[in-house]
Amino acid sequence: MTALAARRRHPLATAVLVLIGLVVMGAAYAAVLPGRAAASGTVSADVEAGRKVFLANCATCHGLQAQGRNNAPSLIGVGAASVDFQVGTGRMPLQQSGPQAPQSKRKLSDDEVRQVAAYIASLSPGPSIPTSEEYAATGGDVSRGGLIFRTNCAMCHNFAGKGGALTRGKYAASLTGVEPKYIYEAMLTGPQSMPVFNDQTMDPQAKKDVIAYLQTIEKAPSPGGFALGSIGPVSEGLVGWAVGLLALIGCAVWLGRKTS
Amino acid sequence: MSTHDSNGSAGDGGLERHDDDHGALERHGEVSAVPERFENPGLPDHLHRVTDVDPRAARRAERQVALMFGLSALGTIVTTVAYYAVQLDSDLSFDAYLGRVKLSNFLLGFGLFLALFFVGAGAIHWAKTLMPDDERVEYRHLQRGTEEQRADALRILKEGAAETGLGRRPLLRNSLLGAMALIPLPAVFLLRDTGPLPGDSLSTTVWKKGTRLTLDPTGQPLKAEDLTIGSIAHIMPEGIEKTEHPLDERAKAAVLVMRLNPDDLAEESQAGAFSGIVAYSKICTHMGCPVALYEQQTHHLLCPCHQSTFDLKQNCKVIFGPAKRPLPQLPITVDDEGYLVAKDGFSQAVGPSFWERG
């Protein structure tokens, strides 16, 4: 003790104290944060792996920093939900430029989609991928969903969710057979021409109701017999004219013919 | 089966004149230069049908007709049974109910088709195969009456006119004209009162200064920060359900709210905008359809009925389609609590043109 006290004015004493302080601080920091460091290990691994997948598949158009170039929009702030929708439904990576990125075969694996989503989400906060409880139709009010669908969605996606035309080759996609998760993400993020229906303008319960409504009309029988694609007067008129009129002409020919 | 007998004495004279030459041309002798070109070729030889010569074919045709009539009867039975057997109970589940409606519609339609089509088809098949089909000739008679008949008719008309004495009794004639002139008068007020006059209802909506914007159909008010860029919201004024005629009011007051990058907005829309949020009437200025298709990348609003396209970046100017006027803008701001409210009502009538609007 006296030896220590005697050396307290040693020129190196300050340096030793600072060193001891730093070691204690570092040890305490490491002791307090081990769990978080371990957890963020996989996330940051996802982000890192996602960055590589992004550079290999997306950066050609969206830029090395996902900042967007020419016609390709910036992906900063679009959120994981947007990536999951666009890549998960095969719309991205885009095969060829055109009026609209069509739904097609998925090109990246589940893991790769998750990794790119994690990478994009790490750039700036945005809508995250909904959980299965959020997008499941259970607990959705079908009737209220119908009201919301007819006010907000039916003008583009057709009263039966069969999709419809927009301008210059763009179109609203058919909603038949689309996974509820992707319907939810589309409402949340507003992909391509579709506007955004965020949780304030269309709350999560309303989204659930819409999904419940879509699932109901998808499997509900058509009371009119033949639905003819449920696309309204175009197919109905075509069948009416082609089949109905042909049958009438056939009857008229039979009426006018002389019996042999 | 009238052949040469005719309907009425008036035609007899004409018929006699033109039974043999079958036309008026040669009667006047005007085409005698080339008469052989118009020679009547007469009727082709009568060909007997299979059913006329073969009794077995006739019996077969008879059975076919009976079968068709039987099908018709079956159709009637199907329709009757289906009407009572397929019950549309209200306690069914949605899917089961729709399935029941589908079955009911199908059976009723198919049964009625059988019943009506085959009774007609059977009758025609009967007529075509079994009833006599030998050709018969029936000439037209002249429509013009004889000279005596025409003179007689003229005499009757003249006598009638003289008997009324209109020329001699000007009081009668003038009072009749006066009464006739007055008769259309009640139409003016009867037709005018068939419905209430629109008044200023075509030019006004329930929007006024301070009316909150609420979501359609849930009715919840909307804050400015709720709308992210690229968002759209379908809006009704707060309290529209409590108005006297909610449906009439909804048809005029529907509004679309969108948030854009403020730099994308045109100069003229800035005054009614709130940090990039703009509200425009949803009622098309062409025929009044809801202009609700919004392309968030091009900022075009489309009308689903006739494809009128309005450019949000140019204060909703018409860039395609039959609409002639831009969609009116609803000026908006926020109230003390941060909810979006109308800064004022619409400055012009919404929806399609009407007479007084000009």
XYZ file of C-alpha atoms in Angstrom:
618
model
C 0.000 0.000 0.000
C 2.740 2.369 0.959
C 4.645 1.377 -2.140
C 1.637 2.265 -4.229
C 1.140 5.518 -2.323
C 4.758 6.330 -2.711
C 4.559 5.899 -6.487
C 1.353 7.890 -6.994
C 3.305 10.786 -8.334
C 5.282 8.642 -10.745
C 5.176 10.121 -14.264
C 3.491 6.974 -15.598
C 0.787 6.900 -12.919
C -1.724 8.905 -15.026
C -1.193 6.689 -18.036
C -1.668 3.555 -15.943
C -4.877 4.957 -14.413
C -6.273 5.837 -17.824
C -5.382 2.344 -19.050
C -7.081 0.713 -16.061
C -10.148 2.898 -16.582
C -10.385 1.969 -20.256
C -10.043 -1.744 -19.546
C -12.778 -1.592 -16.886
C -15.082 0.356 -19.174
C -14.497 -2.017 -22.039
C -15.093 -5.042 -19.873
C -18.274 -3.533 -18.444
C -19.543 -2.657 -21.953
C -18.868 -6.163 -23.153
C -20.582 -7.599 -20.069
C -23.693 -5.450 -20.524
C -24.188 -5.947 -24.264
C -23.331 -9.507 -25.129
C -26.898 -10.544 -26.036
C -27.463 -7.683 -28.410
C -24.137 -8.213 -30.035
C -25.015 -11.852 -30.632
C -28.492 -11.068 -32.014
C -27.343 -8.293 -34.293
C -24.776 -10.733 -35.554
C -27.355 -12.579 -37.723
C -29.121 -9.377 -38.760
C -25.923 -7.733 -39.769
C -24.944 -10.972 -41.500
C -28.272 -10.792 -43.379
C -27.588 -7.166 -44.221
C -24.122 -8.000 -45.455
C -25.318 -11.009 -47.446
C -28.234 -8.903 -48.705
C -25.853 -6.238 -49.890
C -24.014 -8.838 -51.961
C -27.248 -10.197 -53.452
C -28.310 -6.614 -54.116
C -25.046 -5.795 -55.883
C -25.322 -8.930 -57.991
C -29.009 -8.620 -58.964
C -30.324 -5.103 -58.435
C -27.497 -2.579 -58.469
C -27.274 -2.437 -62.264
C -30.450 -0.380 -62.353
C -30.966 0.868 -58.802
C -27.349 1.968 -58.310
C -24.593 0.718 -56.054
C -26.039 2.570 -53.055
C -29.686 1.789 -53.977
C -29.998 5.491 -54.743
C -31.853 4.924 -58.031
C -30.826 5.830 -61.583
C -32.724 6.993 -64.641
C -36.063 5.148 -64.540
C -35.191 2.929 -61.587
C -36.471 4.492 -58.367
C -34.392 4.988 -55.243
C -34.889 2.156 -52.780
C -33.884 4.147 -49.732
C -36.841 4.141 -47.359
C -39.074 1.774 -49.365
C -38.805 -0.762 -46.549
C -38.538 -4.519 -46.325
C -42.204 -4.977 -47.269
C -41.602 -3.423 -50.676
C -38.622 -5.694 -51.383
C -40.521 -8.746 -50.219
C -43.415 -7.851 -52.545
C -41.410 -6.926 -55.638
C -38.855 -9.744 -55.425
C -41.145 -12.291 -53.787
C -43.710 -12.056 -56.605
C -40.998 -12.187 -59.252
C -41.636 -8.637 -60.463
C -38.024 -7.794 -59.649
C -35.315 -8.316 -60.811
C -36.859 -6.938 -63.964
C -36.354 -9.091 -67.052
C -36.882 -6.371 -69.596
C -37.960 -2.781 -69.458
C -41.559 -2.100 -70.364
C -44.594 -0.169 -69.202
C -44.899 -2.365 -66.130
C -42.966 -5.070 -64.311
C -45.157 -8.166 -64.664
C -45.565 -10.847 -62.056
C -43.432 -13.831 -63.010
C -41.418 -16.729 -61.684
C -39.443 -15.812 -58.606
C -35.725 -15.536 -59.339
C -34.260 -15.326 -55.840
C -34.572 -17.854 -53.011
C -36.483 -17.169 -49.802
C -33.211 -16.545 -47.999
C -31.981 -14.142 -50.624
C -35.273 -12.218 -50.544
C -35.014 -11.942 -46.764
C -31.402 -10.803 -47.008
C -32.064 -8.112 -49.623
C -35.060 -6.958 -47.583
C -32.840 -6.691 -44.509
C -30.253 -4.742 -46.479
C -32.785 -2.267 -47.888
C -34.433 -1.900 -44.474
C -31.022 -1.139 -42.975
C -30.565 1.859 -45.292
C -33.510 3.832 -43.950
C -36.668 2.916 -42.039
C -39.681 1.848 -44.073
C -42.678 -0.503 -43.876
C -41.607 -3.880 -42.532
C -42.848 -7.267 -43.715
C -46.228 -7.979 -42.075
C -46.554 -10.930 -39.749
C -48.842 -13.820 -40.549
C -51.309 -12.630 -37.888
C -51.530 -9.263 -39.584
C -52.337 -10.514 -43.041
C -54.360 -13.627 -42.163
C -58.000 -13.299 -43.178
C -59.207 -14.750 -39.884
C -60.949 -12.078 -37.888
C -61.624 -9.973 -40.976
C -65.114 -8.564 -41.528
C -66.062 -9.643 -45.055
C -68.922 -7.182 -45.430
C -66.880 -4.190 -44.244
C -64.041 -5.423 -46.448
C -66.426 -5.312 -49.401
C -67.322 -1.682 -48.656
C -63.677 -0.701 -48.361
C -62.734 -2.656 -51.477
C -65.458 -1.067 -53.587
C -64.500 2.446 -52.482
C -60.724 2.119 -52.639
C -59.757 -0.739 -54.929
C -62.537 -1.774 -57.306
C -62.077 1.078 -59.780
C -58.702 -0.310 -60.855
C -58.805 -3.951 -59.778
C -62.418 -4.591 -60.967
C -65.382 -5.437 -58.733
C -64.289 -9.074 -58.553
C -60.582 -8.331 -58.191
C -59.837 -9.475 -61.733
C -57.651 -6.480 -62.571
C -58.049 -3.893 -65.307
C -56.299 -1.637 -67.785
C -54.541 1.636 -66.998
C -52.830 3.989 -69.448
C -50.056 3.252 -71.926
C -49.846 -0.489 -71.409
C -49.939 -0.351 -67.636
C -52.545 -2.372 -65.809
C -53.871 -3.210 -62.374
C -52.997 -6.818 -61.675
C -55.560 -9.523 -60.999
C -55.910 -10.303 -57.300
C -57.131 -13.856 -57.838
C -54.843 -16.387 -56.210
C -52.446 -13.780 -54.828
C -51.080 -14.681 -51.399
C -52.592 -12.540 -48.624
C -49.116 -11.456 -47.578
C -48.472 -9.867 -50.975
C -51.893 -8.186 -51.033
C -51.119 -6.708 -47.629
C -47.663 -5.571 -48.727
C -49.027 -4.032 -51.914
C -51.510 -1.940 -49.949
C -48.785 -0.958 -47.524
C -46.153 0.036 -50.065
C -48.011 1.017 -53.241
C -45.930 -0.808 -55.848
C -45.526 0.696 -59.335
C -48.646 2.625 -60.370
C -50.598 1.703 -57.263
C -50.967 4.404 -54.620
C -50.012 3.771 -51.000
C -52.670 2.770 -48.463
C -50.685 3.164 -45.260
C -51.869 2.148 -41.815
C -53.411 5.574 -41.219
C -55.493 5.869 -44.380
C -56.397 2.173 -44.243
C -55.825 0.709 -40.809
C -54.563 -2.884 -40.353
C -58.056 -4.116 -39.533
C -59.360 -2.627 -42.793
C -56.587 -4.396 -44.723
C -57.532 -7.642 -42.994
C -61.171 -7.044 -43.958
C -60.217 -6.482 -47.595
C -58.195 -9.714 -47.648
C -61.105 -11.588 -46.058
C -63.453 -10.141 -48.701
C -61.130 -11.115 -51.560
C -60.793 -14.653 -50.262
C -64.563 -14.904 -49.924
C -65.411 -13.744 -53.431
C -62.643 -15.908 -54.842
C -64.246 -19.125 -53.684
C -67.869 -18.006 -53.724
C -69.926 -19.587 -56.520
C -71.123 -17.310 -59.285
C -74.915 -16.918 -58.939
C -75.279 -16.169 -62.640
C -73.887 -19.532 -63.685
C -70.989 -18.749 -65.982
C -68.808 -15.968 -64.585
C -67.087 -15.510 -67.993
C -63.994 -14.186 -66.268
C -65.999 -11.675 -64.196
C -64.702 -8.875 -66.385
C -68.079 -7.327 -67.044
C -69.787 -6.426 -70.317
C -66.859 -7.232 -72.611
C -66.898 -10.998 -72.215
C -70.628 -11.084 -71.562
C -71.304 -9.098 -74.739
C -68.938 -11.255 -76.743
C -70.659 -14.456 -75.669
C -74.078 -12.860 -76.149
C -73.276 -11.796 -79.690
C -71.187 -14.748 -80.781
C -73.103 -17.628 -79.201
C -76.576 -16.132 -78.845
C -76.727 -14.557 -82.262
C -75.274 -17.635 -83.960
C -77.960 -19.770 -82.327
C -80.664 -17.389 -83.567
C -79.221 -17.391 -87.078
C -79.141 -21.187 -86.978
C -82.816 -21.234 -86.016
C -83.662 -18.803 -88.816
C -81.827 -20.916 -91.404
C -83.645 -24.030 -90.228
C -86.995 -22.210 -90.371
C -86.439 -21.038 -93.935
C -85.084 -24.256 -95.380
C -87.279 -26.525 -97.439
C -87.568 -30.007 -96.058
C -86.062 -32.631 -98.353
C -105.590 -21.242 -97.878
C -106.928 -18.510 -100.059
C -105.598 -18.674 -103.524
C -107.559 -16.617 -105.992
C -110.355 -15.612 -103.740
C -109.659 -12.264 -102.297
C -110.559 -10.163 -99.357
C -113.289 -7.862 -100.375
C -115.204 -6.686 -103.348
C -112.926 -3.719 -103.876
C -110.167 -5.948 -105.149
C -112.223 -8.035 -107.500
C -111.935 -5.762 -110.481
C -108.175 -5.416 -110.126
C -107.701 -9.097 -109.625
C -109.505 -9.963 -112.787
C -107.436 -7.546 -114.719
C -104.198 -8.951 -113.678
C -104.424 -12.556 -112.899
C -103.152 -13.635 -116.260
C -100.387 -11.249 -117.059
C -99.179 -10.963 -113.435
C -98.208 -7.337 -113.515
C -99.037 -3.861 -114.536
C -96.280 -3.310 -117.039
C -97.632 -5.289 -119.925
C -101.138 -4.018 -119.237
C -99.960 -0.597 -120.390
C -98.044 -2.137 -123.251
C -94.899 -0.128 -122.564
C -92.298 -2.885 -122.665
C -93.542 -4.737 -125.694
C -90.153 -4.250 -127.395
C -88.518 -7.043 -125.369
C -91.413 -9.037 -123.932
C -89.603 -12.390 -123.959
C -87.123 -11.267 -121.292
C -89.949 -10.881 -118.807
C -91.721 -14.092 -119.565
C -93.069 -15.699 -116.454
C -90.955 -18.814 -115.885
C -93.735 -20.340 -113.778
C -93.204 -22.446 -110.710
C -90.663 -25.271 -110.426
C -91.994 -28.797 -110.299
C -93.168 -29.901 -106.931
C -90.734 -32.261 -105.217
C -92.164 -34.664 -102.698
C -90.535 -34.932 -99.301
C -89.391 -38.217 -97.823
C -92.245 -38.030 -95.372
C -94.738 -37.651 -98.241
C -93.683 -40.837 -99.975
C -92.361 -43.033 -97.167
C -94.878 -43.826 -94.430
C -92.053 -45.022 -92.156
C -90.324 -41.648 -92.453
C -93.650 -39.971 -91.695
C -94.040 -42.074 -88.576
C -90.489 -41.246 -87.580
C -91.166 -37.524 -88.002
C -94.314 -37.927 -85.978
C -92.332 -39.536 -83.158
C -89.740 -36.735 -83.357
C -92.417 -34.073 -83.003
C -93.955 -35.953 -80.098
C -90.523 -36.228 -78.488
C -90.047 -32.454 -78.768
C -93.438 -31.819 -77.200
C -92.489 -34.303 -74.484
C -89.243 -32.416 -73.849
C -91.260 -29.228 -73.545
C -93.536 -30.839 -70.984
C -90.475 -32.106 -69.118
C -89.082 -28.554 -69.081
C -92.273 -27.233 -67.557
C -92.119 -29.913 -64.875
C -88.424 -29.150 -64.184
C -89.239 -25.444 -63.824
C -92.144 -26.096 -61.483
C -90.268 -28.588 -59.321
C -87.132 -26.410 -59.208
C -89.116 -23.366 -58.170
C -90.423 -25.100 -55.081
C -87.605 -27.549 -54.384
C -84.655 -25.132 -54.378
C -85.378 -22.942 -51.371
C -83.307 -19.832 -50.720
C -83.243 -19.913 -46.935
C -81.781 -16.908 -45.224
C -80.055 -19.039 -42.588
C -77.668 -20.530 -45.150
C -74.016 -19.536 -45.141
C -72.898 -17.013 -47.773
C -71.295 -19.588 -50.039
C -74.119 -22.089 -49.653
C -76.663 -19.358 -50.382
C -74.855 -18.282 -53.555
C -74.591 -21.931 -54.575
C -78.322 -22.305 -54.065
C -79.003 -19.177 -56.147
C -76.803 -20.563 -58.891
C -78.626 -23.911 -58.886
C -82.010 -22.216 -58.811
C -81.136 -19.875 -61.681
C -79.761 -22.745 -63.734
C -82.741 -25.043 -63.238
C -85.328 -22.307 -63.834
C -83.535 -21.071 -66.929
C -82.883 -24.525 -68.345
C -86.438 -25.698 -67.612
C -88.001 -22.648 -69.251
C -85.666 -23.043 -72.227
C -86.789 -26.649 -72.701
C -90.460 -25.750 -72.265
C -90.524 -22.799 -74.663
C -87.961 -23.824 -77.253
C -89.207 -27.345 -77.847
C -92.879 -26.482 -78.089
C -91.931 -24.099 -80.910
C -89.391 -26.432 -82.477
C -91.901 -29.299 -82.400
C -94.568 -27.188 -84.091
C -92.170 -26.147 -86.833
C -90.864 -29.663 -87.372
C -94.472 -30.815 -87.618
C -95.308 -28.163 -90.173
C -92.190 -28.801 -92.203
C -92.414 -32.581 -92.351
C -96.017 -33.643 -91.996
C -98.315 -30.795 -93.035
C -98.952 -30.311 -96.781
C -96.223 -28.379 -98.551
C -97.529 -28.079 -102.115
C -96.957 -24.647 -103.648
C -99.933 -22.330 -103.999
C -100.151 -19.035 -105.834
C -101.880 -15.988 -104.486
C -101.671 -12.794 -106.503
C -101.818 -9.342 -105.053
C -104.819 -7.227 -105.880
C -104.598 -3.551 -106.774
C -104.826 -1.159 -103.888
C -106.468 1.602 -105.904
C -110.290 1.633 -105.773
C -112.493 1.874 -108.821
C -113.320 5.297 -110.275
C -116.884 5.067 -108.965
C -115.683 4.257 -105.438
C -113.262 7.192 -105.498
C -115.886 9.637 -106.709
C -118.279 8.360 -104.060
C -115.757 8.881 -101.266
C -115.042 12.423 -102.425
C -118.765 13.210 -102.539
C -119.226 11.950 -98.959
C -116.391 14.133 -97.696
C -117.753 17.218 -99.423
C -121.233 16.605 -98.109
C -119.920 16.211 -94.570
C -117.995 19.460 -94.784
C -121.064 21.271 -96.033
C -123.237 19.809 -93.283
C -121.018 21.138 -90.479
C -121.726 24.641 -91.693
C -118.355 25.952 -90.577
C -118.324 28.534 -93.314
C -121.740 29.858 -92.289
C -121.278 29.865 -88.500
C -118.049 31.808 -87.672
C -118.948 31.829 -83.923
C -118.672 28.054 -83.763
C -115.462 28.016 -85.754
C -113.786 30.722 -83.648
C -114.830 29.315 -80.291
C -113.564 25.876 -81.368
C -110.204 27.359 -82.379
C -109.977 29.201 -79.046
C -110.728 26.073 -77.030
C -108.153 24.086 -78.981
C -105.535 26.764 -78.462
C -106.039 26.629 -74.671
C -105.797 22.849 -74.351
C -101.949 22.605 -74.212
C -101.827 25.134 -71.331
C -102.163 22.640 -68.410
C -99.118 20.770 -69.746
C -96.969 23.765 -68.759
C -97.700 23.550 -65.040
C -98.384 19.808 -64.908
C -94.978 18.993 -66.376
C -93.271 21.723 -64.407
C -94.512 20.259 -61.135
C -93.571 16.650 -61.862
C -90.471 17.142 -59.728
C -88.807 19.795 -57.630
C -86.653 22.208 -59.552
C -82.969 21.644 -58.832
C -82.445 25.165 -57.505
C -78.790 25.681 -56.639
C -78.289 22.064 -55.562
C -76.225 21.332 -58.665
C -73.762 24.094 -57.824
C -73.354 23.451 -54.104
C -71.948 20.685 -51.937
C -71.854 20.252 -48.159
C -68.196 21.302 -48.114
C -67.685 24.574 -46.322
C -64.922 26.264 -44.384
C -63.750 24.001 -41.572
C -65.472 20.767 -42.665
C -63.220 17.872 -41.703
C -62.082 15.365 -44.303
C -63.097 11.860 -43.267
C -62.265 8.527 -44.840
C -64.897 6.816 -46.952
C -66.468 4.448 -45.844
C -65.103 4.250 -42.292
C -65.713 7.926 -41.490
C -62.595 8.540 -39.440
C -60.969 11.971 -39.700
C -57.556 12.220 -41.290
C -54.453 14.005 -40.080
C -51.958 15.565 -42.437
C -49.145 13.335 -41.237
C -51.256 10.231 -41.884
C -50.736 10.675 -45.607
C -47.356 9.597 -46.877
C -46.111 10.628 -50.305
C -47.770 8.445 -52.932
C -50.838 7.919 -50.757
C -54.405 8.362 -51.844
C -57.480 8.564 -49.649
C -61.124 8.509 -50.665
C -62.823 11.237 -48.694
C -66.305 12.344 -47.650
C -67.076 15.474 -45.628
C -67.645 14.856 -41.935
C -71.313 14.473 -41.028
C -72.518 13.683 -44.543
C -74.686 10.829 -43.247
C -76.622 13.300 -41.119
C -77.688 15.476 -44.051
C -81.231 15.352 -45.363
C -80.390 13.371 -48.513
C -77.096 11.593 -47.793
C -76.941 9.753 -51.124
C -77.536 12.934 -53.141
C -74.882 14.710 -51.114
C -72.380 11.878 -51.386
C -72.789 11.917 -55.156
C -71.533 15.510 -55.222
C -69.171 15.756 -52.275
C -66.837 12.812 -52.957
C -63.240 13.973 -52.887
C -59.846 12.418 -53.520
C -56.884 13.372 -51.380
C -53.360 12.649 -52.553
C -49.947 13.558 -51.288
C -47.237 14.426 -53.785
C -43.828 15.892 -53.582
C -44.760 19.605 -53.165
C -42.424 20.526 -56.033
C -44.529 18.416 -58.393
C -47.619 20.559 -57.861
C -48.568 23.266 -60.312
C -48.478 26.913 -59.286
C -52.264 27.231 -59.320
C -52.858 24.270 -57.022
C -50.408 25.465 -54.364
C -52.901 27.874 -52.761
C -55.313 25.066 -51.888
C -52.629 22.529 -51.008
C -51.162 21.703 -47.621
C -47.526 20.553 -47.712
C -48.035 18.546 -50.877
C -51.497 17.278 -49.949
C -54.157 18.196 -52.484
C -57.879 17.467 -52.619
C -59.828 17.278 -55.874
C -63.429 16.442 -56.663
C -63.855 12.760 -57.488
C -66.770 13.445 -59.849
C -65.789 13.435 -63.510
C -66.611 16.650 -65.355
C -67.750 14.612 -68.349
C -70.552 12.328 -67.128
C -70.131 12.274 -63.362
C -68.421 8.915 -62.887
C -66.019 8.575 -59.964
C -62.539 9.479 -61.215
C -60.734 7.124 -58.927
C -57.953 5.403 -60.824
C -54.772 7.029 -59.607
C -51.377 6.199 -61.054
C -49.028 7.291 -58.331
C -45.951 7.380 -60.559
C -47.380 9.502 -63.366
C -49.836 11.350 -61.106
C -52.614 10.766 -63.609
C -56.212 10.351 -62.512
C -58.351 8.224 -64.795
C -62.086 7.988 -65.147
C -63.098 4.341 -65.562
C -66.144 5.143 -67.714
C -64.699 6.948 -70.734
C -60.987 7.105 -69.954
C -60.806 10.845 -69.352
C -57.374 11.462 -67.868
C -56.550 14.332 -65.540
C -52.998 15.379 -64.714
C -52.556 16.092 -61.036
C -49.320 17.924 -61.737
C -51.176 20.417 -63.940
C -54.022 21.202 -61.536
C -56.031 18.256 -62.898
C -56.049 19.516 -66.457
C -57.666 17.118 -68.952
C -54.893 15.448 -70.954
C -56.978 12.745 -72.622
C -60.576 11.738 -73.128
C -63.947 13.420 -73.539
C -63.982 15.558 -70.360
C -63.780 19.263 -71.106
C -63.021 20.889 -67.733
C -60.424 20.116 -65.072
C -61.558 18.557 -61.801
C -62.354 21.336 -59.307
C -59.911 21.600 -56.411
C -61.071 21.665 -52.794
C -58.761 24.016 -50.882
C -57.595 22.365 -47.663
C -55.646 23.179 -44.540
C -55.362 21.716 -41.022
C -57.293 22.692 -37.891
C -55.910 23.190 -34.375
C -55.850 19.458 -33.722
C -53.959 18.694 -36.909
C -56.894 17.213 -38.817
C -57.311 18.045 -42.469
C -60.204 20.443 -43.045
C -61.603 22.313 -46.013
C -60.310 25.852 -46.252
C -63.467 26.731 -48.179
C -66.145 25.032 -50.267
C -65.655 24.331 -53.946
C -65.300 27.568 -55.882
C -67.217 26.099 -58.825
C -69.835 23.442 -59.464
C -68.490 19.896 -59.410
C -69.371 17.175 -61.884
C -70.699 17.325 -65.425
C -71.883 20.463 -67.174
C -75.503 21.568 -66.932
C -77.529 24.263 -68.628
C -77.087 27.134 -66.176
C -73.444 26.327 -65.559
C -72.510 27.390 -69.025
